[in-house]
Short mmCIF file of C-alpha atoms and ligand atoms in Angstrom, two decimals:
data_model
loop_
_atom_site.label_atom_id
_atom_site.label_comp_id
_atom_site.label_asym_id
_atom_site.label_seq_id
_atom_site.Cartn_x
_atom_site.Cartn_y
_atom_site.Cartn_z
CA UNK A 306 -29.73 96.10 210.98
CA UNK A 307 -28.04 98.63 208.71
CA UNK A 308 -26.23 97.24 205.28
CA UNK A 309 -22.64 98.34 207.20
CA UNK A 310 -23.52 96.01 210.01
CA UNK A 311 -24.68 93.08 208.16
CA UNK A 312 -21.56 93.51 206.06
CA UNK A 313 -19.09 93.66 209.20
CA UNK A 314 -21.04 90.47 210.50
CA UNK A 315 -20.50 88.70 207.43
CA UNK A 316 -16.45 89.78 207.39
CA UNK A 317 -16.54 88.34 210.98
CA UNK A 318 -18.06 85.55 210.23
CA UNK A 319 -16.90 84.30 207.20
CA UNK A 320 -12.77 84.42 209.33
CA UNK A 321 -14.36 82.75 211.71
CA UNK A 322 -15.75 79.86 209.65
CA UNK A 323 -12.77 80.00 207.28
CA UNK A 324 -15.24 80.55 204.30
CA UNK A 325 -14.42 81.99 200.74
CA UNK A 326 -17.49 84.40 199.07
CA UNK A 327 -17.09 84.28 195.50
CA UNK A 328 -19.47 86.50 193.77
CA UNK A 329 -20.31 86.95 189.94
CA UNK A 330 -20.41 90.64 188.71
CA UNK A 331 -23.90 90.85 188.30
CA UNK A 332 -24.17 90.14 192.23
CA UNK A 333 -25.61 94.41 194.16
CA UNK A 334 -22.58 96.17 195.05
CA UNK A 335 -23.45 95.33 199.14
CA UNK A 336 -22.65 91.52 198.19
CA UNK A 337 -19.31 92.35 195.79
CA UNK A 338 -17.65 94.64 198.59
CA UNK A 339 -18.14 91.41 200.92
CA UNK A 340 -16.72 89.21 198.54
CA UNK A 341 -13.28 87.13 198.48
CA UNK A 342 -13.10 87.39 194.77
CA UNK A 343 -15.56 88.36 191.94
CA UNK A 344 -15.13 88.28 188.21
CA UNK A 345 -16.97 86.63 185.27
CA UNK A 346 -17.83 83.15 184.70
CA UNK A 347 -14.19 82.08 183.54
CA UNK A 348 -12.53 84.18 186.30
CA UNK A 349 -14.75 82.37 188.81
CA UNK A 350 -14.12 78.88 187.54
CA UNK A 351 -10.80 79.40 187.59
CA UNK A 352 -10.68 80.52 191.41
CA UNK A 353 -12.82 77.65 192.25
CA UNK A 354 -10.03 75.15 191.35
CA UNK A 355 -7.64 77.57 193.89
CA UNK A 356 -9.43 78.16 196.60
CA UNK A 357 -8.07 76.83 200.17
CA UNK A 358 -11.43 77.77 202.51
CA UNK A 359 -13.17 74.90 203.80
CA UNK A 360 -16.64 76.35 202.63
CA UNK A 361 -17.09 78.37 199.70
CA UNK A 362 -20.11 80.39 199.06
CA UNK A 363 -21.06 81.10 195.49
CA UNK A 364 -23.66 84.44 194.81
CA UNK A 365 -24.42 83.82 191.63
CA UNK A 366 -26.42 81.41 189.81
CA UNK A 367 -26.56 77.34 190.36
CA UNK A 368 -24.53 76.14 187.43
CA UNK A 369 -21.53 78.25 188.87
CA UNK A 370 -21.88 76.55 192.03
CA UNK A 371 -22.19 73.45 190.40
CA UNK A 372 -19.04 74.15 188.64
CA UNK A 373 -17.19 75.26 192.55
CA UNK A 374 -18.17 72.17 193.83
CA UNK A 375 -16.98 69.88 190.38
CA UNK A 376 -13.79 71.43 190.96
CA UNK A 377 -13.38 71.11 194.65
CA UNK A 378 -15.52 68.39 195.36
CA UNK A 379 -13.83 68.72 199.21
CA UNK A 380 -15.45 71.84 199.79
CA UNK A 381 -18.41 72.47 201.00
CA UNK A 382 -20.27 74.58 198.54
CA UNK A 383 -23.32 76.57 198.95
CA UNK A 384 -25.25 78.46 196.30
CA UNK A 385 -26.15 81.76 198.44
CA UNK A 386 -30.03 81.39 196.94
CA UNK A 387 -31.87 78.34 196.02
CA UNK A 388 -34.00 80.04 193.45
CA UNK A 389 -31.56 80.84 191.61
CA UNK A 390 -31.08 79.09 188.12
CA UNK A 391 -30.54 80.23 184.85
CA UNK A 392 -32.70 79.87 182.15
CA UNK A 393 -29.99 79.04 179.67
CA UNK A 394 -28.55 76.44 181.85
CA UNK A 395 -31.37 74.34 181.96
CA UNK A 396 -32.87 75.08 178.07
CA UNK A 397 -31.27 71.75 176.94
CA UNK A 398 -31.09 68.11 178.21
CA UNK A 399 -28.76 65.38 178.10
CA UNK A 400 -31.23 62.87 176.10
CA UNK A 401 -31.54 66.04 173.39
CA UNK A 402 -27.66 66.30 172.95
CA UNK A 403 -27.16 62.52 172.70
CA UNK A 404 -29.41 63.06 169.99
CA UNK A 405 -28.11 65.64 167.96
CA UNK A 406 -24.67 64.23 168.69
CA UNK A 407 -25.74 60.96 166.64
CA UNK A 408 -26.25 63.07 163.92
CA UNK A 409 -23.38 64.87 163.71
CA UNK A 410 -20.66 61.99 165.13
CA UNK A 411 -17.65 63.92 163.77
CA UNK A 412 -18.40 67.08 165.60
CA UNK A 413 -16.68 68.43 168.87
CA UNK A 414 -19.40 69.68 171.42
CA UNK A 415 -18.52 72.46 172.45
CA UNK A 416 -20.60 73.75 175.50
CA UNK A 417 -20.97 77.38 177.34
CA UNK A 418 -20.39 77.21 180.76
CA UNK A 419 -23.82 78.09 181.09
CA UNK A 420 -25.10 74.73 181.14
CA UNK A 421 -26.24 71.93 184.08
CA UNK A 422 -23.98 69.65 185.36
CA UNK A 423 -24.95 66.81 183.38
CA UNK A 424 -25.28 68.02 180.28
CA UNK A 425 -21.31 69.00 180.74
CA UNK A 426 -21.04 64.74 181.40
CA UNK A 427 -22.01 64.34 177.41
CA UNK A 428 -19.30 67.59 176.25
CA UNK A 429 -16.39 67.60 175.03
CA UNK A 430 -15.02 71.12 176.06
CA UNK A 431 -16.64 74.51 178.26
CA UNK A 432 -16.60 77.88 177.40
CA UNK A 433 -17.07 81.11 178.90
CA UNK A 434 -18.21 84.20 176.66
CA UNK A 435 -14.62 85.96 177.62
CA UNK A 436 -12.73 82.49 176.53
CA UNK A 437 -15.05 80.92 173.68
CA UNK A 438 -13.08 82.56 170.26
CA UNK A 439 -9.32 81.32 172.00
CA UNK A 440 -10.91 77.79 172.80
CA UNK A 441 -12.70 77.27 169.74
CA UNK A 442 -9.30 78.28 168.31
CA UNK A 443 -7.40 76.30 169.52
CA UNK A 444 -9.27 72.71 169.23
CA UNK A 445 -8.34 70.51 167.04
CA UNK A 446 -11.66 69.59 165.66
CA UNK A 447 -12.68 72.22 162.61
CA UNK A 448 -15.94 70.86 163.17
CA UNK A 449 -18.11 72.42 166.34
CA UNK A 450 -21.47 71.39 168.03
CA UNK A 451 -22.26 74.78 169.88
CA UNK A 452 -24.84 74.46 172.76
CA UNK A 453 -26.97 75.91 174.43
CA UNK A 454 -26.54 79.70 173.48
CA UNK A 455 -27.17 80.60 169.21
CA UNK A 456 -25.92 84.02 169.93
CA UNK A 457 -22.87 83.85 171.05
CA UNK A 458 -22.71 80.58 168.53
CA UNK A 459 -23.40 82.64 165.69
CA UNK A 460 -20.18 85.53 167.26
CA UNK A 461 -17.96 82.98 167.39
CA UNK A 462 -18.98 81.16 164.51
CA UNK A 463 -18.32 84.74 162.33
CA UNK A 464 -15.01 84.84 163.37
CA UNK A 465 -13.99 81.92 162.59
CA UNK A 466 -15.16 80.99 158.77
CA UNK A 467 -12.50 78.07 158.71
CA UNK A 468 -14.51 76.20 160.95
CA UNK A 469 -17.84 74.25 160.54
CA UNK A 470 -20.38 75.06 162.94
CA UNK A 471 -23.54 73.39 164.16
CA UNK A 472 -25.80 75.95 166.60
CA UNK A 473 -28.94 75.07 168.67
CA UNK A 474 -31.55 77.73 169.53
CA UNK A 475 -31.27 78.23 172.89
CA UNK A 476 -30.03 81.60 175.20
CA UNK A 477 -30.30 83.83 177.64
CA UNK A 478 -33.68 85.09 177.90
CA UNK A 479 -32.44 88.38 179.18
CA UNK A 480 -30.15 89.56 176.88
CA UNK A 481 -31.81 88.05 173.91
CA UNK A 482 -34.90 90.14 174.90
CA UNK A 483 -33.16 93.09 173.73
CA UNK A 484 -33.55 94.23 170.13
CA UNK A 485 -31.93 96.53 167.02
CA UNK A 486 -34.84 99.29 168.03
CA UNK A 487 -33.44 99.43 171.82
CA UNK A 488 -29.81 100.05 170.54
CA UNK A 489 -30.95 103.05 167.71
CA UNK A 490 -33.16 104.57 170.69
CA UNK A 491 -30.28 104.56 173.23
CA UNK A 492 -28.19 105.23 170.63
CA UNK A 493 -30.25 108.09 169.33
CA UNK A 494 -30.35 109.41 172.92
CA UNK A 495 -26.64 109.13 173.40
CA UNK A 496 -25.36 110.21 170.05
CA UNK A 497 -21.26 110.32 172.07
CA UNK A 498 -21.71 106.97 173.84
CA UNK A 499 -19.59 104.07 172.55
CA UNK A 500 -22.09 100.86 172.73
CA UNK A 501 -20.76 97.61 174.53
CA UNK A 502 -22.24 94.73 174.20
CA UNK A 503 -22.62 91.38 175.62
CA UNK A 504 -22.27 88.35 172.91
CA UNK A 505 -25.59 86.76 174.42
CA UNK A 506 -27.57 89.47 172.26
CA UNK A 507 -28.99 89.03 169.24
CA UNK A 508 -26.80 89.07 166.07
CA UNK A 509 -28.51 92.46 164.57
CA UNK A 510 -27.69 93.65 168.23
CA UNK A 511 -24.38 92.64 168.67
CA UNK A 512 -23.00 94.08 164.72
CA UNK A 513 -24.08 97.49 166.10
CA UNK A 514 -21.20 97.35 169.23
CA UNK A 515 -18.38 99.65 169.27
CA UNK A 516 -17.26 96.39 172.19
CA UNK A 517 -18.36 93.27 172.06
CA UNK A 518 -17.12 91.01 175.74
CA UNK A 519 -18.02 89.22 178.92
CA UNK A 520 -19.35 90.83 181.83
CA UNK A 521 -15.15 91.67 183.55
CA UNK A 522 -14.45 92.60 179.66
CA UNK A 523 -17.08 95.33 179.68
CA UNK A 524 -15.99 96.69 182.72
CA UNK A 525 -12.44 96.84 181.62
CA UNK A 526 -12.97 98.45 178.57
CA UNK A 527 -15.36 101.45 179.97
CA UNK A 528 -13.01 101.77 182.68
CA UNK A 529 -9.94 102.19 180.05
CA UNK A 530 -11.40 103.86 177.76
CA UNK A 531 -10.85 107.94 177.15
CA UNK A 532 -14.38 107.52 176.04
CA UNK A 533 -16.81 109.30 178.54
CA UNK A 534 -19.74 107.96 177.34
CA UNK A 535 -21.53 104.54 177.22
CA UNK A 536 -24.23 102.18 176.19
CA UNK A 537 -23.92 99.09 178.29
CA UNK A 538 -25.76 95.93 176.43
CA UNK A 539 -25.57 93.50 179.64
CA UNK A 540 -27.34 93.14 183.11
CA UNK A 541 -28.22 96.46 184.36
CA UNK A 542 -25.86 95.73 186.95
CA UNK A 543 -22.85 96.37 185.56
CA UNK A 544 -24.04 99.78 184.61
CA UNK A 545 -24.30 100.15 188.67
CA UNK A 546 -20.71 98.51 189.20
CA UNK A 547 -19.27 101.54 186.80
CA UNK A 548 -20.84 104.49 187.93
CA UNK A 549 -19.79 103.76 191.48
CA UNK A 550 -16.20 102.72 189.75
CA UNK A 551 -15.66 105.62 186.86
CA UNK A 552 -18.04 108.95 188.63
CA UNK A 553 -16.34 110.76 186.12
CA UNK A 554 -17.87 109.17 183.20
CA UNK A 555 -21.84 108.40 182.39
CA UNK A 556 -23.04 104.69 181.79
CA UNK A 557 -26.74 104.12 180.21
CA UNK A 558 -28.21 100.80 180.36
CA UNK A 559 -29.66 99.73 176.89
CA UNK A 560 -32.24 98.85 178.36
CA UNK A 561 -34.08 99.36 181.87
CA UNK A 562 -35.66 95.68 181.15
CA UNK A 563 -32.02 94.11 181.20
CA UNK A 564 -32.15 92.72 183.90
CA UNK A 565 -31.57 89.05 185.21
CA UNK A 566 -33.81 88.42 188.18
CA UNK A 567 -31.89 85.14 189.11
CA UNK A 568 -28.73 86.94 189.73
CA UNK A 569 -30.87 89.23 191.73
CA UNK A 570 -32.35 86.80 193.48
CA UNK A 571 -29.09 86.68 196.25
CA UNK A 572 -29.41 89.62 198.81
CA UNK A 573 -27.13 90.52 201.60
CA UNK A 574 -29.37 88.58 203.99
CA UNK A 575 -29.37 85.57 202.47
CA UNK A 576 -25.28 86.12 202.15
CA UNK A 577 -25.04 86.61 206.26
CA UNK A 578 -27.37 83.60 206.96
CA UNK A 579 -24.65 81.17 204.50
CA UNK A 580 -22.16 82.57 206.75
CA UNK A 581 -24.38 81.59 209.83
CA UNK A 582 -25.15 78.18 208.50
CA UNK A 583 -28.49 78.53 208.10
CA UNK A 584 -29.56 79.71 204.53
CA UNK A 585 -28.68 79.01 201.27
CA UNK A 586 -28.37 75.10 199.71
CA UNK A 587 -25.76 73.06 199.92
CA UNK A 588 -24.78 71.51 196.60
CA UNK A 589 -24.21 67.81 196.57
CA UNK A 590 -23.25 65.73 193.56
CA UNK A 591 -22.98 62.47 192.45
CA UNK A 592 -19.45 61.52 191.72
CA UNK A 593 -19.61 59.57 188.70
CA UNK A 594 -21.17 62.46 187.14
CA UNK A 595 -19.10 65.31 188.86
CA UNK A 596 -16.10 63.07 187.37
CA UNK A 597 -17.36 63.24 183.26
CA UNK A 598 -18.84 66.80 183.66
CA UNK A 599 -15.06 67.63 185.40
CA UNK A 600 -13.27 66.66 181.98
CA UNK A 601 -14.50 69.66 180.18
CA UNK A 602 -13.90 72.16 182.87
CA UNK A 603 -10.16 70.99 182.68
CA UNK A 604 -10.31 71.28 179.25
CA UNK A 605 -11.47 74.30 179.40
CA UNK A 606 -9.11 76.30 181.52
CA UNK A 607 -6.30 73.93 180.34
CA UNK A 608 -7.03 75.77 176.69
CA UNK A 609 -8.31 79.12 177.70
P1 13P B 734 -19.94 86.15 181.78
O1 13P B 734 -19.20 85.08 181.06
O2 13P B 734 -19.74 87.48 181.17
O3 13P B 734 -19.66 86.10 183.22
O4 13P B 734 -21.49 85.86 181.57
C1 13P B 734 -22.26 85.23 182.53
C2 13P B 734 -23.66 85.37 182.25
O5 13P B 734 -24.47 84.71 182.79
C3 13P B 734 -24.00 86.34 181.26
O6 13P B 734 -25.32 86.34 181.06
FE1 SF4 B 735 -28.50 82.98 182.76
FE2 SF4 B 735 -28.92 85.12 181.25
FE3 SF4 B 735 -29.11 85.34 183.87
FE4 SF4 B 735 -26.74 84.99 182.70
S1 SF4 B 735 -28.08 86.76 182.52
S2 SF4 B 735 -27.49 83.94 184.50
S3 SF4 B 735 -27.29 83.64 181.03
S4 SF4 B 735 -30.41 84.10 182.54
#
């Protein structure tokens, strides 16, 4: 079958079965023009709490499902691969952050979205890397538990000195990969590029960015920008996503290695066989803990 056809089939089917696709950025450009809505993490969480579909698929990674099905726990929700996780998500458990929260009583945990569904039961708020600086903001609390991710921790945590902060070492395997070298070298190579980065780098990383935003912010900025050249420091992806978007202009990945083989994992096949009913996983979740892990989702779009 050609990639038009399974894409039409899909369209049919997904009327038919009155199912939403909602599809992260870093989904192949076959799966995003076959998608109800796609955005970053925040933009997607949001939609979740909106959508009217009876079945929502989510290509994209399982704590992003997870957080589709918290929200709209009437839906049936189905994570378009089964394979794929993120590394992040599941760095940390709940036992460890009971832990470190007995140290530190007094502080607010404050957790990236990026995280499993139980570890959100033992939170206090979510963030997303395009709403972390306005939620951290905004709390109450001057003094913040960060989890899982130190790098985008330690960005947030520069910006605002009138608060106490308390990191963990955990993050995204992918983008923490990449290193001060890789950004001279492209940088070096591309002497007229502006560099935008994703805060999930590496401090000595992210200080070099002419940009530093989520996945949508990225995007946005190239895309506005009178700049014609740039250095994208995220999933290879999005370098994809804006040459097919901005022809005009020229987009270098950082690095060829920045890539995130769980949000590659999805492929227009396995999108089709969700719509047929016979692929992906459902996700199913115990209520008690869809309930506690639920609080600081609402918190979180409630203050970002
Ligand atoms: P965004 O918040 O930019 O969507 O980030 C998601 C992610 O997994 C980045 O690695
Ligand atoms: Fe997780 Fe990193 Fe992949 Fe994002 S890019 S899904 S944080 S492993």
């Amino acid at each position: 079958m050609a990639i038009k056809d399974i894409q039409d089939e899909i369209i049919r089917l997904k009327k038919e079965n009155d199912i939403c696709i909602l599809a992260h950025c870093y989904q192949t450009p076959e799966i995003l023009e076959v998608a109800d809505f796609t955005g970053d993490s925040f933009a997607l969480s949001v939609k979740a709490s909106k959508v009217e579909n009876k079945t929502v698929i989510m290509c994209g990674v399982r704590f992003m499902a997870e957080t589709v099905k918290i929200l709209s726990p009437e839906k049936k929700v189905i994570l378009s691969n089964s394979s794929a996780g993120c590394p992040m998500a599941e760095m940390m458990d709940k036992a460890l952050i009971e832990e470190v929260k007995a140290q530190y009583p007094d502080y607010t945990v404050v957790a990236y979205i990026n995280t499993t569904t139980e570890l959100k039961t033992v939170c206090d708020v979510c963030v997303t890397s395009s709403s972390a600086l306005e939620i951290c903001k905004k709390l109450d609390s001057d003094k913040i538990l960060f989890i899982p991710d130190i790098n985008l921790g330690t960005y947030i945590s520069k910006q605002l000195p009138e608060k106490e902060f308390k990191l963990l070492s955990g993050g995204c395997p992918t983008h923490a990969r990449m290193s001060k070298r890789d950004v001279l070298k492209a940088k070096e190579e591309h002497p007229n590029a502006l560099f935008l980065v994703h805060p999930e780098c590496v401090p000595e990383v992210v200080e070099l960015a002419d940009y530093v935003g989520s996945t949508t912010g990225i995007m946005d900025y190239a895309k506005n920008s009178d700049n014609k050249e740039f250095i994208i420091g995220t999933e290879n992806s999005i370098v994809t996503h804006l040459q097919l978007e901005c022809p005009d202009k020229f987009f270098y990945p950082l690095s060829k290695d920045l890539i995130c083989h769980n949000m590659k994992a999805t492929t227009l096949v396995d999108v089709l066989n969700c719509c047929k009913g016979v692929g992906g996983e459902e996700v199913e979740l115990d209520e008690e803990t869809r309930l506690k892990a639920k609080k600081s989702i609402d918190k979180m779009i409630e203050l970002g």
